[in-house]
Amino acid sequence: MKIDTVEAIPLAIPYRRPFGFASGRVTAADHVLVQITTDDGLVGHGEAPPRPYTYGETAASIVAAVRDLFAPVLVGADPFARERIRADLDRTVANNAAKGAIDVALWDLVGQACGQPVHVLLGHAADDVRAAHMIGLGTPEEMVADACEVRDDHGVDAFKIKVGRELGVDMAAVRALRAELGDAVELYADANRGWDADTAIVASRRLADHGVSMLEEPNPAADVLGRRRIVAASPIPVVGDESTITLGGVARSLLDGDTEAISVKVARTGFTDSAKIVGLCEGLGVTTVIGNQIDGMLSTVASVALGCGLRALARHPVEVTNYLLMADDVLADPPVIVDGRISARQEPGLGATIDPGKLAHYRLA
Ligand code: MUC
Ligand code: MG
């Protein structure tokens, strides 16, 4: 089996409402669909959500990187040779979302070729995972309403609260959420580097007082000594997300003592490098959780496959709900979250079929 064509298709899908966080705001899904076909007629897909404020990529840069740099390497290659392909892709630095989407599409092809779902190929740790919902920035009332909608409609009982603003504003939201949702739900927080070290240390204590279990990216990790002071002073683990986006970066960050747990995202490390990061962390006794890069439906399906594939990830809630913000998407069969859980698909590969009508409607010329 050889790769025949590689396409990067830019999409424009409206949002039901914007999603805000300390380092940016998303108002529409300008995701790029990566579509790889093989000479025996298989079609694999991956989704790249551009996050310029996190990785520097835009939809245009992802399309250009796939078309000009990565497609020439991929065409003619065997999709099973993911390590060789990755070595070739890594001759270009960064472009995390573009590479992540390509890796997801390759696993989709491998799964289809083997007649096995991706979570089974990865190790089949579970058939379903607990869902977590990421609550974007807003007033306490807006944030509570958002959480209640997902709790009431989908039974979700784990929530990541965006923080990183003026501390009094964030704590008002955290208090309101805890009061409304009760003590039984799991709450953790993500500041997207919005605080300085001193503020983050105070915040970590106040968050812990409200039973918030983890604090993601409290400050810029490049503030090396500040980050170490937070780790030393915080009663709750400090989680690396956008500061820990490569295998080597995760190793360095853990050894340097600037993170204590790691968020992995298929949208930036695909299945291959996510699994390597999870293995590294497992060996070190470090918790890994699956984060959400404000994914559409395809990346959501991929995240569930990763969570159900690997034991260390299946233990923790997986952030899967952000596709609910989108008014629509290009999948024929949307994800389903019931009683706070979401199941891996049983079809070969990702089991995600693209609706040709929706693709024609949402693709940019
Ligand atoms: C997160 O966990 O930080 C916000 C920006 C991005 O790239 O991912 C999100 C969520
Ligand atoms: Mg984060």
mmCIF file of C-alpha atoms in Angstrom, residues 108-365:
data_model
loop_
_atom_site.group_PDB
_atom_site.id
_atom_site.type_symbol
_atom_site.label_atom_id
_atom_site.label_comp_id
_atom_site.label_asym_id
_atom_site.label_seq_id
_atom_site.Cartn_x
_atom_site.Cartn_y
_atom_site.Cartn_z
ATOM 1 C CA ASP A 108 -6.780 5.886 10.236
ATOM 2 C CA LEU A 109 -5.354 4.232 7.097
ATOM 3 C CA VAL A 110 -3.445 1.581 9.055
ATOM 4 C CA GLY A 111 -6.579 0.705 11.021
ATOM 5 C CA GLN A 112 -8.644 0.429 7.855
ATOM 6 C CA ALA A 113 -5.972 -1.710 6.195
ATOM 7 C CA CYS A 114 -5.859 -4.058 9.228
ATOM 8 C CA GLY A 115 -9.634 -4.075 9.722
ATOM 9 C CA GLN A 116 -9.158 -2.846 13.318
ATOM 10 C CA PRO A 117 -10.215 0.323 15.180
ATOM 11 C CA VAL A 118 -7.318 2.566 16.234
ATOM 12 C CA HIS A 119 -7.960 2.101 19.983
ATOM 13 C CA VAL A 120 -7.570 -1.668 19.495
ATOM 14 C CA LEU A 121 -4.288 -1.201 17.624
ATOM 15 C CA LEU A 122 -3.043 1.058 20.421
ATOM 16 C CA GLY A 123 -3.728 -1.536 23.113
ATOM 17 C CA HIS A 124 -7.476 -1.573 23.819
ATOM 18 C CA ALA A 125 -7.321 -0.489 27.452
ATOM 19 C CA ALA A 126 -11.034 0.412 27.574
ATOM 20 C CA ASP A 127 -14.192 0.574 25.474
ATOM 21 C CA ASP A 128 -15.165 4.018 26.726
ATOM 22 C CA VAL A 129 -13.812 6.899 28.794
ATOM 23 C CA ARG A 130 -15.211 9.504 31.143
ATOM 24 C CA ALA A 131 -15.772 12.859 29.447
ATOM 25 C CA ALA A 132 -14.464 16.191 30.757
ATOM 26 C CA HIS A 133 -15.770 19.584 29.669
ATOM 27 C CA MET A 134 -13.596 22.677 29.300
ATOM 28 C CA ILE A 135 -15.395 25.828 30.478
ATOM 29 C CA GLY A 136 -14.297 28.965 28.601
ATOM 30 C CA LEU A 137 -13.826 32.371 30.215
ATOM 31 C CA GLY A 138 -16.921 34.424 30.953
ATOM 32 C CA THR A 139 -18.859 35.877 33.836
ATOM 33 C CA PRO A 140 -19.546 33.462 36.708
ATOM 34 C CA GLU A 141 -23.148 33.212 35.463
ATOM 35 C CA GLU A 142 -22.059 32.390 31.896
ATOM 36 C CA MET A 143 -19.546 29.805 33.083
ATOM 37 C CA VAL A 144 -22.089 28.150 35.385
ATOM 38 C CA ALA A 145 -24.687 28.084 32.586
ATOM 39 C CA ASP A 146 -22.159 26.476 30.226
ATOM 40 C CA ALA A 147 -21.245 23.779 32.779
ATOM 41 C CA CYS A 148 -24.885 23.085 33.638
ATOM 42 C CA GLU A 149 -25.816 22.675 29.972
ATOM 43 C CA VAL A 150 -23.163 19.995 29.463
ATOM 44 C CA ARG A 151 -23.954 18.334 32.808
ATOM 45 C CA ASP A 152 -27.699 18.269 32.123
ATOM 46 C CA ASP A 153 -27.513 17.290 28.447
ATOM 47 C CA HIS A 154 -24.638 14.793 28.640
ATOM 48 C CA GLY A 155 -24.193 13.813 32.302
ATOM 49 C CA VAL A 156 -20.646 15.206 32.413
ATOM 50 C CA ASP A 157 -19.161 15.449 35.925
ATOM 51 C CA ALA A 158 -15.571 16.569 35.263
ATOM 52 C CA PHE A 159 -14.766 20.157 34.286
ATOM 53 C CA LYS A 160 -11.652 22.121 33.380
ATOM 54 C CA ILE A 161 -12.163 25.765 34.330
ATOM 55 C CA LYS A 162 -10.340 28.396 32.308
ATOM 56 C CA VAL A 163 -8.645 30.910 34.605
ATOM 57 C CA GLY A 164 -5.648 33.264 34.227
ATOM 58 C CA ARG A 165 -7.429 36.629 34.596
ATOM 59 C CA GLU A 166 -7.441 38.931 37.611
ATOM 60 C CA LEU A 167 -7.533 36.464 40.489
ATOM 61 C CA GLY A 168 -10.657 37.874 42.145
ATOM 62 C CA VAL A 169 -12.584 37.467 38.868
ATOM 63 C CA ASP A 170 -11.418 33.868 38.420
ATOM 64 C CA MET A 171 -12.142 32.896 42.023
ATOM 65 C CA ALA A 172 -15.678 34.289 41.771
ATOM 66 C CA ALA A 173 -16.261 31.901 38.856
ATOM 67 C CA VAL A 174 -14.668 28.966 40.675
ATOM 68 C CA ARG A 175 -16.808 29.593 43.774
ATOM 69 C CA ALA A 176 -19.965 29.847 41.684
ATOM 70 C CA LEU A 177 -19.146 26.646 39.804
ATOM 71 C CA ARG A 178 -18.412 24.669 42.967
ATOM 72 C CA ALA A 179 -21.593 25.965 44.605
ATOM 73 C CA GLU A 180 -23.749 25.024 41.611
ATOM 74 C CA LEU A 181 -22.108 21.734 40.659
ATOM 75 C CA GLY A 182 -21.553 20.402 44.178
ATOM 76 C CA ASP A 183 -18.637 18.642 45.836
ATOM 77 C CA ALA A 184 -18.889 15.407 43.858
ATOM 78 C CA VAL A 185 -17.799 16.810 40.478
ATOM 79 C CA GLU A 186 -14.140 16.944 39.532
ATOM 80 C CA LEU A 187 -12.835 20.464 38.899
ATOM 81 C CA TYR A 188 -9.387 21.377 37.590
ATOM 82 C CA ALA A 189 -8.077 24.651 36.195
ATOM 83 C CA ASP A 190 -6.069 25.980 33.221
ATOM 84 C CA ALA A 191 -4.538 29.487 33.267
ATOM 85 C CA ASN A 192 -2.952 29.337 29.769
ATOM 86 C CA ARG A 193 0.078 31.241 31.168
ATOM 87 C CA GLY A 194 -2.074 34.177 32.222
ATOM 88 C CA TRP A 195 -0.540 34.748 35.668
ATOM 89 C CA ASP A 196 2.870 35.628 37.020
ATOM 90 C CA ALA A 197 4.469 33.265 39.522
ATOM 91 C CA ASP A 198 3.420 35.155 42.652
ATOM 92 C CA THR A 199 -0.210 35.346 41.572
ATOM 93 C CA ALA A 200 -0.163 31.685 40.576
ATOM 94 C CA ILE A 201 1.128 30.621 44.001
ATOM 95 C CA VAL A 202 -1.721 32.444 45.744
ATOM 96 C CA ALA A 203 -4.152 31.082 43.156
ATOM 97 C CA SER A 204 -3.002 27.492 43.651
ATOM 98 C CA ARG A 205 -3.823 27.690 47.357
ATOM 99 C CA ARG A 206 -7.227 29.264 46.804
ATOM 100 C CA LEU A 207 -8.069 26.751 44.080
ATOM 101 C CA ALA A 208 -7.055 23.886 46.366
ATOM 102 C CA ASP A 209 -9.379 25.293 49.050
ATOM 103 C CA HIS A 210 -12.252 24.780 46.573
ATOM 104 C CA GLY A 211 -11.234 21.229 45.786
ATOM 105 C CA VAL A 212 -9.708 22.072 42.399
ATOM 106 C CA SER A 213 -7.431 19.115 41.700
ATOM 107 C CA MET A 214 -4.810 20.368 39.188
ATOM 108 C CA LEU A 215 -3.492 23.641 37.752
ATOM 109 C CA GLU A 216 -2.448 23.708 34.083
ATOM 110 C CA GLU A 217 0.066 26.214 32.671
ATOM 111 C CA PRO A 218 -0.186 28.780 35.494
ATOM 112 C CA ASN A 219 2.513 31.078 34.055
ATOM 113 C CA PRO A 220 4.915 31.143 31.090
ATOM 114 C CA ALA A 221 7.174 28.107 31.573
ATOM 115 C CA ALA A 222 10.061 30.177 30.176
ATOM 116 C CA ASP A 223 9.937 32.034 33.501
ATOM 117 C CA VAL A 224 12.038 29.128 34.753
ATOM 118 C CA LEU A 225 12.584 30.006 38.386
ATOM 119 C CA GLY A 226 9.080 31.404 38.738
ATOM 120 C CA ARG A 227 7.607 28.139 37.464
ATOM 121 C CA ARG A 228 9.764 26.115 39.872
ATOM 122 C CA ARG A 229 8.581 28.286 42.763
ATOM 123 C CA ILE A 230 4.974 27.558 41.787
ATOM 124 C CA VAL A 231 5.629 23.803 41.650
ATOM 125 C CA ALA A 232 7.298 23.943 45.069
ATOM 126 C CA ALA A 233 4.534 26.012 46.684
ATOM 127 C CA SER A 234 1.388 24.692 44.991
ATOM 128 C CA PRO A 235 -0.681 22.200 46.994
ATOM 129 C CA ILE A 236 -2.040 20.830 43.686
ATOM 130 C CA PRO A 237 -0.046 19.392 40.745
ATOM 131 C CA VAL A 238 1.087 21.774 38.008
ATOM 132 C CA VAL A 239 0.207 20.376 34.562
ATOM 133 C CA GLY A 240 2.186 21.072 31.386
ATOM 134 C CA ASP A 241 0.213 21.648 28.184
ATOM 135 C CA GLU A 242 1.484 24.177 25.630
ATOM 136 C CA SER A 243 4.929 24.209 27.292
ATOM 137 C CA THR A 244 5.308 20.429 26.869
ATOM 138 C CA ILE A 245 4.534 19.687 23.226
ATOM 139 C CA THR A 246 7.314 17.301 22.233
ATOM 140 C CA LEU A 247 8.749 14.110 23.721
ATOM 141 C CA GLY A 248 12.054 15.829 24.510
ATOM 142 C CA GLY A 249 10.250 18.899 25.830
ATOM 143 C CA VAL A 250 8.207 16.760 28.212
ATOM 144 C CA ALA A 251 11.364 15.005 29.446
ATOM 145 C CA ARG A 252 13.177 18.297 29.977
ATOM 146 C CA SER A 253 10.242 19.901 31.734
ATOM 147 C CA LEU A 254 9.788 16.983 34.137
ATOM 148 C CA LEU A 255 13.516 16.732 34.867
ATOM 149 C CA ASP A 256 13.743 20.503 35.376
ATOM 150 C CA GLY A 257 10.881 20.337 37.861
ATOM 151 C CA ASP A 258 8.568 22.769 36.107
ATOM 152 C CA THR A 259 5.645 20.374 35.615
ATOM 153 C CA GLU A 260 4.272 17.422 37.573
ATOM 154 C CA ALA A 261 1.646 16.059 35.148
ATOM 155 C CA ILE A 262 1.253 16.256 31.378
ATOM 156 C CA SER A 263 -1.677 17.033 29.070
ATOM 157 C CA VAL A 264 -1.371 15.273 25.691
ATOM 158 C CA LYS A 265 -3.364 16.232 22.604
ATOM 159 C CA VAL A 266 -3.774 14.175 19.435
ATOM 160 C CA ALA A 267 -4.203 17.455 17.550
ATOM 161 C CA ARG A 268 -0.523 18.248 18.121
ATOM 162 C CA THR A 269 1.276 14.915 18.705
ATOM 163 C CA GLY A 270 -1.012 12.517 16.840
ATOM 164 C CA PHE A 271 -1.169 8.971 18.141
ATOM 165 C CA THR A 272 2.502 8.104 17.641
ATOM 166 C CA ASP A 273 4.149 10.838 19.681
ATOM 167 C CA SER A 274 1.290 11.002 22.192
ATOM 168 C CA ALA A 275 1.879 7.299 22.945
ATOM 169 C CA LYS A 276 5.611 7.928 23.363
ATOM 170 C CA ILE A 277 4.932 10.795 25.785
ATOM 171 C CA VAL A 278 2.468 8.657 27.740
ATOM 172 C CA GLY A 279 5.014 5.802 27.949
ATOM 173 C CA LEU A 280 7.725 8.157 29.144
ATOM 174 C CA CYS A 281 5.415 9.569 31.820
ATOM 175 C CA GLU A 282 4.136 6.148 32.863
ATOM 176 C CA GLY A 283 7.690 4.997 33.460
ATOM 177 C CA LEU A 284 8.343 8.043 35.609
ATOM 178 C CA GLY A 285 5.104 7.755 37.560
ATOM 179 C CA VAL A 286 3.770 10.994 36.073
ATOM 180 C CA THR A 287 0.048 11.434 35.392
ATOM 181 C CA THR A 288 -1.039 12.074 31.795
ATOM 182 C CA VAL A 289 -4.447 13.430 30.768
ATOM 183 C CA ILE A 290 -5.947 14.044 27.335
ATOM 184 C CA GLY A 291 -6.518 17.723 26.615
ATOM 185 C CA ASN A 292 -8.609 19.405 23.943
ATOM 186 C CA GLN A 293 -7.120 21.794 21.392
ATOM 187 C CA ILE A 294 -10.655 23.135 20.874
ATOM 188 C CA ASP A 295 -11.116 20.185 18.567
ATOM 189 C CA GLY A 296 -13.828 19.473 16.050
ATOM 190 C CA MET A 297 -15.578 16.128 15.797
ATOM 191 C CA LEU A 298 -12.803 14.277 13.988
ATOM 192 C CA SER A 299 -10.133 15.153 16.565
ATOM 193 C CA THR A 300 -12.645 14.306 19.280
ATOM 194 C CA VAL A 301 -13.101 10.808 17.841
ATOM 195 C CA ALA A 302 -9.300 10.522 17.683
ATOM 196 C CA SER A 303 -8.921 11.652 21.317
ATOM 197 C CA VAL A 304 -11.373 8.981 22.443
ATOM 198 C CA ALA A 305 -9.433 6.342 20.471
ATOM 199 C CA LEU A 306 -6.236 7.443 22.232
ATOM 200 C CA GLY A 307 -7.918 7.392 25.649
ATOM 201 C CA CYS A 308 -9.430 3.951 25.095
ATOM 202 C CA GLY A 309 -6.151 2.677 23.655
ATOM 203 C CA LEU A 310 -3.767 3.416 26.515
ATOM 204 C CA ARG A 311 -4.288 2.356 30.125
ATOM 205 C CA ALA A 312 -2.647 5.418 31.679
ATOM 206 C CA LEU A 313 -5.045 7.702 29.796
ATOM 207 C CA ALA A 314 -8.215 5.642 30.214
ATOM 208 C CA ARG A 315 -8.065 6.278 33.974
ATOM 209 C CA HIS A 316 -8.738 10.002 33.666
ATOM 210 C CA PRO A 317 -11.537 12.087 32.172
ATOM 211 C CA VAL A 318 -10.823 13.025 28.547
ATOM 212 C CA GLU A 319 -11.606 16.560 27.322
ATOM 213 C CA VAL A 320 -14.029 15.820 24.490
ATOM 214 C CA THR A 321 -16.832 18.374 24.553
ATOM 215 C CA ASN A 322 -15.491 21.360 22.641
ATOM 216 C CA TYR A 323 -17.032 20.238 19.341
ATOM 217 C CA LEU A 324 -20.392 21.094 20.983
ATOM 218 C CA LEU A 325 -19.477 24.766 20.537
ATOM 219 C CA MET A 326 -19.497 24.378 16.769
ATOM 220 C CA ALA A 327 -22.748 24.951 14.906
ATOM 221 C CA ASP A 328 -21.995 21.931 12.675
ATOM 222 C CA ASP A 329 -19.071 19.856 11.366
ATOM 223 C CA VAL A 330 -18.137 17.629 8.448
ATOM 224 C CA LEU A 331 -18.604 14.211 10.104
ATOM 225 C CA ALA A 332 -21.582 12.149 8.998
ATOM 226 C CA ASP A 333 -21.982 10.649 12.497
ATOM 227 C CA PRO A 334 -21.290 13.078 15.385
ATOM 228 C CA PRO A 335 -19.764 11.902 18.686
ATOM 229 C CA VAL A 336 -22.247 10.910 21.391
ATOM 230 C CA ILE A 337 -21.694 11.568 25.108
ATOM 231 C CA VAL A 338 -24.137 9.747 27.373
ATOM 232 C CA ASP A 339 -24.098 9.638 31.183
ATOM 233 C CA GLY A 340 -20.764 11.453 31.132
ATOM 234 C CA ARG A 341 -19.040 8.787 29.016
ATOM 235 C CA ILE A 342 -18.021 8.468 25.389
ATOM 236 C CA SER A 343 -17.281 5.198 23.571
ATOM 237 C CA ALA A 344 -14.554 4.291 21.127
ATOM 238 C CA ARG A 345 -15.802 3.561 17.620
ATOM 239 C CA GLN A 346 -15.851 -0.068 16.570
ATOM 240 C CA GLU A 347 -15.246 0.447 12.840
ATOM 241 C CA PRO A 348 -11.746 -0.003 11.365
ATOM 242 C CA GLY A 349 -9.436 3.013 11.603
ATOM 243 C CA LEU A 350 -11.021 6.083 13.191
ATOM 244 C CA GLY A 351 -14.509 5.001 12.149
ATOM 245 C CA ALA A 352 -15.225 8.614 11.178
ATOM 246 C CA THR A 353 -17.001 9.112 7.872
ATOM 247 C CA ILE A 354 -16.875 12.502 6.206
ATOM 248 C CA ASP A 355 -20.224 13.780 4.907
ATOM 249 C CA PRO A 356 -19.506 14.885 1.305
ATOM 250 C CA GLY A 357 -22.345 17.435 1.326
ATOM 251 C CA LYS A 358 -21.107 19.058 4.523
ATOM 252 C CA LEU A 359 -17.527 19.030 3.271
ATOM 253 C CA ALA A 360 -18.587 20.761 0.046
ATOM 254 C CA HIS A 361 -20.540 23.308 2.085
ATOM 255 C CA TYR A 362 -17.860 24.170 4.642
ATOM 256 C CA ARG A 363 -14.678 23.907 2.568
ATOM 257 C CA LEU A 364 -13.061 27.131 1.457
ATOM 258 C CA ALA A 365 -12.306 27.545 -2.221
#
